[in-house]
XYZ file of N, CA, C and O in Angstrom:
520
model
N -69.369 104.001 12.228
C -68.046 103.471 12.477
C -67.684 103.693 13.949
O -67.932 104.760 14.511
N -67.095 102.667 14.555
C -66.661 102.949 15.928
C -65.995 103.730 16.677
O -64.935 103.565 16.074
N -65.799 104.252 17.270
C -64.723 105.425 17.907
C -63.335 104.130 17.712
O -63.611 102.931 17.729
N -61.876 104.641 17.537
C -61.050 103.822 18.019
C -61.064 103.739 19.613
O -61.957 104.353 20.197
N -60.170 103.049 20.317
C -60.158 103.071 21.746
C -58.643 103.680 22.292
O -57.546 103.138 22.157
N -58.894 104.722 22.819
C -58.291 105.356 23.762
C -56.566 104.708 24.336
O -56.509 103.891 25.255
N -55.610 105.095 23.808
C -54.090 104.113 24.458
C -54.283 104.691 26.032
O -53.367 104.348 26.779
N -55.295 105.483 26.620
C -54.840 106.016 27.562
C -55.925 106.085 28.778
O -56.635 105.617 27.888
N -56.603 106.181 29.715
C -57.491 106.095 30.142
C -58.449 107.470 29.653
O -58.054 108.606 29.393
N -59.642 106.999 29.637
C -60.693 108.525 29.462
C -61.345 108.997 30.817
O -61.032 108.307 31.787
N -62.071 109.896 31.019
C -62.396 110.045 32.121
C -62.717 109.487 33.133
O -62.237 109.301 34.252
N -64.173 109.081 32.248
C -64.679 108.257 33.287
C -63.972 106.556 33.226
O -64.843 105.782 33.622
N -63.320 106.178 33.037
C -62.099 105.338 33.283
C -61.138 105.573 34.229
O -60.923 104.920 35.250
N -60.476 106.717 33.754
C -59.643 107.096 34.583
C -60.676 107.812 36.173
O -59.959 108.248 37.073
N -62.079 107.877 36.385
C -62.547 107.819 37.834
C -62.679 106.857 38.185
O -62.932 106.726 39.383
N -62.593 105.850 37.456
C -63.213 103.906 37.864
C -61.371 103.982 38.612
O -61.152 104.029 39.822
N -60.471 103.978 37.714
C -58.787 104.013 38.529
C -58.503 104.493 39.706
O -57.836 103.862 40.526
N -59.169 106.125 39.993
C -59.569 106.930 41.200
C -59.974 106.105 42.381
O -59.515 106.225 43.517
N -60.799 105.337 42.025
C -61.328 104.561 43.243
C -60.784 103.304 43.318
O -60.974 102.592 44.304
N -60.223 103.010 42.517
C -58.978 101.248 42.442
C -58.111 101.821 43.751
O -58.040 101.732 44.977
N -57.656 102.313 42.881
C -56.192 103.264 43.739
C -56.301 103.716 44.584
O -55.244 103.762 45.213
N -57.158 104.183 45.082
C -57.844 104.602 47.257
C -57.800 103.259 47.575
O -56.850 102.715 48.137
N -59.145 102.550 47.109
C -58.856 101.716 47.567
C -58.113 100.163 47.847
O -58.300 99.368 48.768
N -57.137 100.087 46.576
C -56.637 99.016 46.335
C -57.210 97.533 45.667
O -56.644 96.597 45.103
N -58.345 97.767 45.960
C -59.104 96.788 45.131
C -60.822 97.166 45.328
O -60.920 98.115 46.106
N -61.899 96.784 44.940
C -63.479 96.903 44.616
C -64.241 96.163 43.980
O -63.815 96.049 42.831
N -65.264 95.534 44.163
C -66.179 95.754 43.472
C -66.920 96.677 42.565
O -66.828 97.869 42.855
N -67.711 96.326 41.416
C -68.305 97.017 40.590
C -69.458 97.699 41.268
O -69.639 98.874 40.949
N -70.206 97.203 42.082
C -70.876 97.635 43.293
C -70.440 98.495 43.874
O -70.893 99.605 43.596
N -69.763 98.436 44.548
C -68.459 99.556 45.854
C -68.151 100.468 44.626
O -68.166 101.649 44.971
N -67.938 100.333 43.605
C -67.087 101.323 42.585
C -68.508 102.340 42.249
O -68.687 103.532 42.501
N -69.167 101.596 41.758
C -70.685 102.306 41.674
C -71.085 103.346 42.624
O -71.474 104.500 42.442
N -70.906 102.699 43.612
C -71.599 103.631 44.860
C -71.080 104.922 45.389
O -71.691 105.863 45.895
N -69.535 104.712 45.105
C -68.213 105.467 45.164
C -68.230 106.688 44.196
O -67.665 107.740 44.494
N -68.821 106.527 43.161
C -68.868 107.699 42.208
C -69.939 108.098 41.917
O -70.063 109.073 41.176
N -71.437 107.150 42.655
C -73.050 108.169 42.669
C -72.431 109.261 44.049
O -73.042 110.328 44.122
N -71.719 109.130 44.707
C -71.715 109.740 45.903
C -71.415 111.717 44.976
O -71.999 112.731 45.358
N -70.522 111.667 43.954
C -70.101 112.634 43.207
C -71.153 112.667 41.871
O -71.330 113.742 41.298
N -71.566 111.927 41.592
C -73.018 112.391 40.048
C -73.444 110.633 39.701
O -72.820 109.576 39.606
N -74.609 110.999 39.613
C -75.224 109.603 39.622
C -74.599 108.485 38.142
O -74.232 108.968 37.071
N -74.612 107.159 38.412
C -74.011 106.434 37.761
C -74.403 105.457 37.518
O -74.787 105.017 38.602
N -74.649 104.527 36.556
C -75.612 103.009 36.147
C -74.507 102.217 36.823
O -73.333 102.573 36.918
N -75.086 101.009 37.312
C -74.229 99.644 37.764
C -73.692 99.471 36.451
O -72.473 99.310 36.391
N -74.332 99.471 35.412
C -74.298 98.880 34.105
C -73.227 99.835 33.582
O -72.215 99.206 33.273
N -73.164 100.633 33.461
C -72.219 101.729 32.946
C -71.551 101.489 33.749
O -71.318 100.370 33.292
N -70.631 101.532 35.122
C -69.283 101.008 35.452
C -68.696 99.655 35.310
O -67.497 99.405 35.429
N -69.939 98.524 34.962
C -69.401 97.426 34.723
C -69.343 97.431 33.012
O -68.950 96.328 32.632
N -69.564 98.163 32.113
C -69.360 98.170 31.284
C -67.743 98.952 30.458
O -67.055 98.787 29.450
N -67.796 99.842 31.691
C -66.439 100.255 31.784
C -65.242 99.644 32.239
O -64.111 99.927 31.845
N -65.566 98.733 33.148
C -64.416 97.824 33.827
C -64.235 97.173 32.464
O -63.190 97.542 31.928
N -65.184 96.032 31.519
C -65.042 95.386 30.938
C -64.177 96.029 29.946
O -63.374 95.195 29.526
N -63.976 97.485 29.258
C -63.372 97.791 28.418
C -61.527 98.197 29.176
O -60.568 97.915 28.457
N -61.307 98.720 30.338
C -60.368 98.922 30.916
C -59.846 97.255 31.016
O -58.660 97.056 30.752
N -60.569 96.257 31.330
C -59.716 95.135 31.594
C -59.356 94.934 29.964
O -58.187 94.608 29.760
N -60.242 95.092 28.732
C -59.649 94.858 27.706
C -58.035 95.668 26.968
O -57.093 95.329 26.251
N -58.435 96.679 27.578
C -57.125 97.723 27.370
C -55.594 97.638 28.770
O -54.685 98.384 29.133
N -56.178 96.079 29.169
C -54.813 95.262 30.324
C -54.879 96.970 31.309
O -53.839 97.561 31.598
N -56.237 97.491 31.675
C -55.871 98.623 33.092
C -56.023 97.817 34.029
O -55.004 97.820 34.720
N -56.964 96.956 34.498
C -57.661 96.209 35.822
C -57.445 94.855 35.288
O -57.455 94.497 34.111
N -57.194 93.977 36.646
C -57.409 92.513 36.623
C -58.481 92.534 37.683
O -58.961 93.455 38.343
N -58.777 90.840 37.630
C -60.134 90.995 38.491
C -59.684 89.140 39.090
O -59.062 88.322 38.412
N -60.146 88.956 40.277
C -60.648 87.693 41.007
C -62.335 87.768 40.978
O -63.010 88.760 40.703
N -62.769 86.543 41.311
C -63.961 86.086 41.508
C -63.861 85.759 42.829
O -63.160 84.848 43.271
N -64.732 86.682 43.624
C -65.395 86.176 44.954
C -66.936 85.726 45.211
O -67.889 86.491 45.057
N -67.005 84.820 45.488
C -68.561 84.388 45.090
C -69.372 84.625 43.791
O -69.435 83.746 42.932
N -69.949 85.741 43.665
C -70.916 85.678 42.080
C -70.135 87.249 41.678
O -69.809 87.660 40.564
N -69.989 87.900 42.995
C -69.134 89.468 41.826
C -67.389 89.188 41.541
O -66.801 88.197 41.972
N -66.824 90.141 40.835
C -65.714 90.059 40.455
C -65.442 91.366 41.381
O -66.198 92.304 41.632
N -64.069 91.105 41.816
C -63.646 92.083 42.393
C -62.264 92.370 41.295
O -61.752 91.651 40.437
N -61.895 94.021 41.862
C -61.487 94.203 40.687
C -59.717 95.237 41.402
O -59.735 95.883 42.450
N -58.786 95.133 40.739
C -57.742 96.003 40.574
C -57.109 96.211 40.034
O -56.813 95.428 39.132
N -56.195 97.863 40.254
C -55.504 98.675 38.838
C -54.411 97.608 38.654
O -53.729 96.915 39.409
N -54.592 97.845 36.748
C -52.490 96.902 36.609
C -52.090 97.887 36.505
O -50.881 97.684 36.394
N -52.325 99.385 36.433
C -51.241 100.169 36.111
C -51.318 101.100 37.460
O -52.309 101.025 38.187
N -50.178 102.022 37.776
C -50.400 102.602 38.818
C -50.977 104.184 38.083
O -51.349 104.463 36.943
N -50.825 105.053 39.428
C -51.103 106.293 39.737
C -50.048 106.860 38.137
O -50.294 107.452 37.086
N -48.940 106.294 38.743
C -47.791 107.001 38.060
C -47.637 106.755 36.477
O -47.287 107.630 35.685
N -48.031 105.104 36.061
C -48.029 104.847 34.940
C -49.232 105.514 34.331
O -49.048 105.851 33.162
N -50.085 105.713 34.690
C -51.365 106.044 33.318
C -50.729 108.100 33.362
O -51.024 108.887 32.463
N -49.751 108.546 34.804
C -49.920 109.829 34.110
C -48.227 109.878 32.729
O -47.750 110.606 31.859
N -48.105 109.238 33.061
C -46.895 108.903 32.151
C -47.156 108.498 30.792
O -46.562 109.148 29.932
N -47.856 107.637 30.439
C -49.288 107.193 29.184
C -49.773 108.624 28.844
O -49.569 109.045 27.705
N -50.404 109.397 29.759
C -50.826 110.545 29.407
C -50.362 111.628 28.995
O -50.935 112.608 28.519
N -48.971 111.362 29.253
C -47.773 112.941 29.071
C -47.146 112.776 27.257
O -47.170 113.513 26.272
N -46.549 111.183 27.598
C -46.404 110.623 26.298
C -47.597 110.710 25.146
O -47.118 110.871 24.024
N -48.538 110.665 25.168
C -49.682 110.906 24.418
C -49.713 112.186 24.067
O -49.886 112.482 22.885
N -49.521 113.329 25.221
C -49.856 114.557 25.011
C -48.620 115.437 23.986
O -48.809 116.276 23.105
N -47.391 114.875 24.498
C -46.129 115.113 23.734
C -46.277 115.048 22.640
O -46.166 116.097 22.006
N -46.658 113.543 21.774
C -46.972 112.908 20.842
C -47.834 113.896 19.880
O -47.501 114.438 18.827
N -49.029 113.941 20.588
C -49.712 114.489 19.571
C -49.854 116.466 19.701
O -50.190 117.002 18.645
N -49.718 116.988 20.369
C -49.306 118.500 20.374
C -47.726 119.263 20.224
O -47.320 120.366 19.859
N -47.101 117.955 20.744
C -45.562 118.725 21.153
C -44.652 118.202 20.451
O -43.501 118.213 20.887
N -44.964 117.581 19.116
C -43.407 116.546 18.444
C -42.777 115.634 19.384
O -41.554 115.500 19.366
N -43.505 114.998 20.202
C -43.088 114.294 21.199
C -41.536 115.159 22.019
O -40.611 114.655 22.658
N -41.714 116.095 21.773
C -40.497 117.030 22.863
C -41.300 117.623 24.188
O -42.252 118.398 24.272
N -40.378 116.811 25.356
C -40.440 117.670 26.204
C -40.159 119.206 26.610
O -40.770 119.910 27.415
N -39.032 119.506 25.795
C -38.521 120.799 25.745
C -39.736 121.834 25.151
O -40.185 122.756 25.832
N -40.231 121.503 23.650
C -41.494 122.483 23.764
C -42.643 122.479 24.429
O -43.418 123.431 24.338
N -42.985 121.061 25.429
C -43.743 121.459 26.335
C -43.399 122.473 27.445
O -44.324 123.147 27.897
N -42.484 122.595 27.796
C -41.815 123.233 28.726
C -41.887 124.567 28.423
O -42.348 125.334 29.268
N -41.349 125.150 26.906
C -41.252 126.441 27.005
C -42.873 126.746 26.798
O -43.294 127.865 27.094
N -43.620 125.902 26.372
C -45.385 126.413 25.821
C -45.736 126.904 27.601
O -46.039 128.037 27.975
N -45.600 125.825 28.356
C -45.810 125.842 30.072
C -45.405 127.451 30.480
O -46.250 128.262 30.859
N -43.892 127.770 30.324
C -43.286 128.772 30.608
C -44.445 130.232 29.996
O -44.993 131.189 30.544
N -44.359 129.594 28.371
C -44.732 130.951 28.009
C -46.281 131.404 28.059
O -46.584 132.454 27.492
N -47.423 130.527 28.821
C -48.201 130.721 28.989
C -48.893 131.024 30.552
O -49.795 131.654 31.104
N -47.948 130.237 30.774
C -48.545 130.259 32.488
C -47.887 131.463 33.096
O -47.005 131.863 32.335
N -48.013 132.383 34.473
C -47.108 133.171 34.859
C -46.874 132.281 36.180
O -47.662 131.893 37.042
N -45.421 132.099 35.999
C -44.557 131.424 37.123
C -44.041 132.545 37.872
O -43.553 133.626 37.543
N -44.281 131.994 38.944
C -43.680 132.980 40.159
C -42.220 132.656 40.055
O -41.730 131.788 39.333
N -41.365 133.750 41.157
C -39.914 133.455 41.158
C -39.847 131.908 42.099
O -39.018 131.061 41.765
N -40.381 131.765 42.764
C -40.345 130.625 43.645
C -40.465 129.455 42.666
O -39.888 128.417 42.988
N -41.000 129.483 41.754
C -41.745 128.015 40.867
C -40.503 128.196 40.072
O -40.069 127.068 39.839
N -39.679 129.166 39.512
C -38.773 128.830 38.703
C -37.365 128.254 39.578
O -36.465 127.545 39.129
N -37.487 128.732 40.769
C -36.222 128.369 41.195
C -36.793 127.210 41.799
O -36.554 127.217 43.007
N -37.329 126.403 41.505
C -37.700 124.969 42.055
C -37.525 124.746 40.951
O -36.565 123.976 40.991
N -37.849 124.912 39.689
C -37.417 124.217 38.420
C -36.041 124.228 37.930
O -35.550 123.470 37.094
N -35.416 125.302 38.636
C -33.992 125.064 38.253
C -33.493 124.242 38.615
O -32.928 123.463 37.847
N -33.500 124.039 40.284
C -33.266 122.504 41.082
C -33.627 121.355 40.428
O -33.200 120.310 40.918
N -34.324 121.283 39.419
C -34.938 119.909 39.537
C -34.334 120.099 38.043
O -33.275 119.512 37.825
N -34.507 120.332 37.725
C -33.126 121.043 35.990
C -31.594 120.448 36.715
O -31.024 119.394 36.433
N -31.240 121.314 37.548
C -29.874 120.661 38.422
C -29.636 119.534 38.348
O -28.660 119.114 37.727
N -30.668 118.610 39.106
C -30.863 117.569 40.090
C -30.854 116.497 38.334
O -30.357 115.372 38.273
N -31.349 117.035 37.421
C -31.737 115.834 36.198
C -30.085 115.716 35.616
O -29.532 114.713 35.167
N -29.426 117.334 35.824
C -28.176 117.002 35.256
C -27.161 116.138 35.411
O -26.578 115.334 34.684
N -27.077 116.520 36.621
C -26.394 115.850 37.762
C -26.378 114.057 37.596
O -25.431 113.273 37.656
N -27.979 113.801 37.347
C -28.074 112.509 37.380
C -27.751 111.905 35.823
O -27.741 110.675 35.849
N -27.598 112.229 35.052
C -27.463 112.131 33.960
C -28.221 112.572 32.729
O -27.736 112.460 31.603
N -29.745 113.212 33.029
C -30.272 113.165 32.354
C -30.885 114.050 31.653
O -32.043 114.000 31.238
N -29.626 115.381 31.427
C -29.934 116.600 30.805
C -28.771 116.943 30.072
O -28.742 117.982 29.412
């Protein structure tokens, strides 16, 4: 039976995005070459990956001569937003608030990191959204 497919990018997806997003647009070629530079990689395996990211609406593509060149539809910001929502979803009752205190009660925050979170606690009130 098939794996289902991912609402969210997977790794090595989300490194094919890595290199959209530097560079604004690529080839499957250029994308290839871009990520043997960090662990070796099949042409075939990133164009097999584009093909599933364009199915899941991540990349559109033009035709320039015989390759397709290729870029992100979603940004930087949207897939980590996809990713937070996902993570909420399935660990946190979709609450931000118990992500927050799990964050708090695991990590050790310095006094500096909390009083930047208070500001930005402030700053959400303020705007409406606490």
């Amino acid at each position: 039976m098939a794996r289902p497919s991912s609402p969210t990018p997977t790794p090595s997806e989300q490194a094919i995005l890595e290199v959209l997003w530097d560079r604004g647009e690529a080839s499957v070629r250029e994308v290839a070459d871009a990520l043997s530079q960090h662990k070796p990689v099949a042409y075939t395996t990133v164009l097999t990956t584009f093909n599933v990211l364009a199915k899941k609406g991540f990349v559109t593509h033009r035709q320039e001569g015989r390759a397709f060149v290729y870029r992100a539809a979603i940004s930087r910001e949207q897939a980590r937003r996809q990713a937070l929502d996902q993570l909420l979803l399935r660990f946190f009752e979709g609450s931000p608030n118990l992500l927050a205190q799990h964050l708090l009660d695991q990590d050790e925050v310095g006094r500096d990191q909390l009083k930047a979170l208070r500001a930005k606690v402030e700053a959400a009130k303020q705007r409406g959204n606490g």
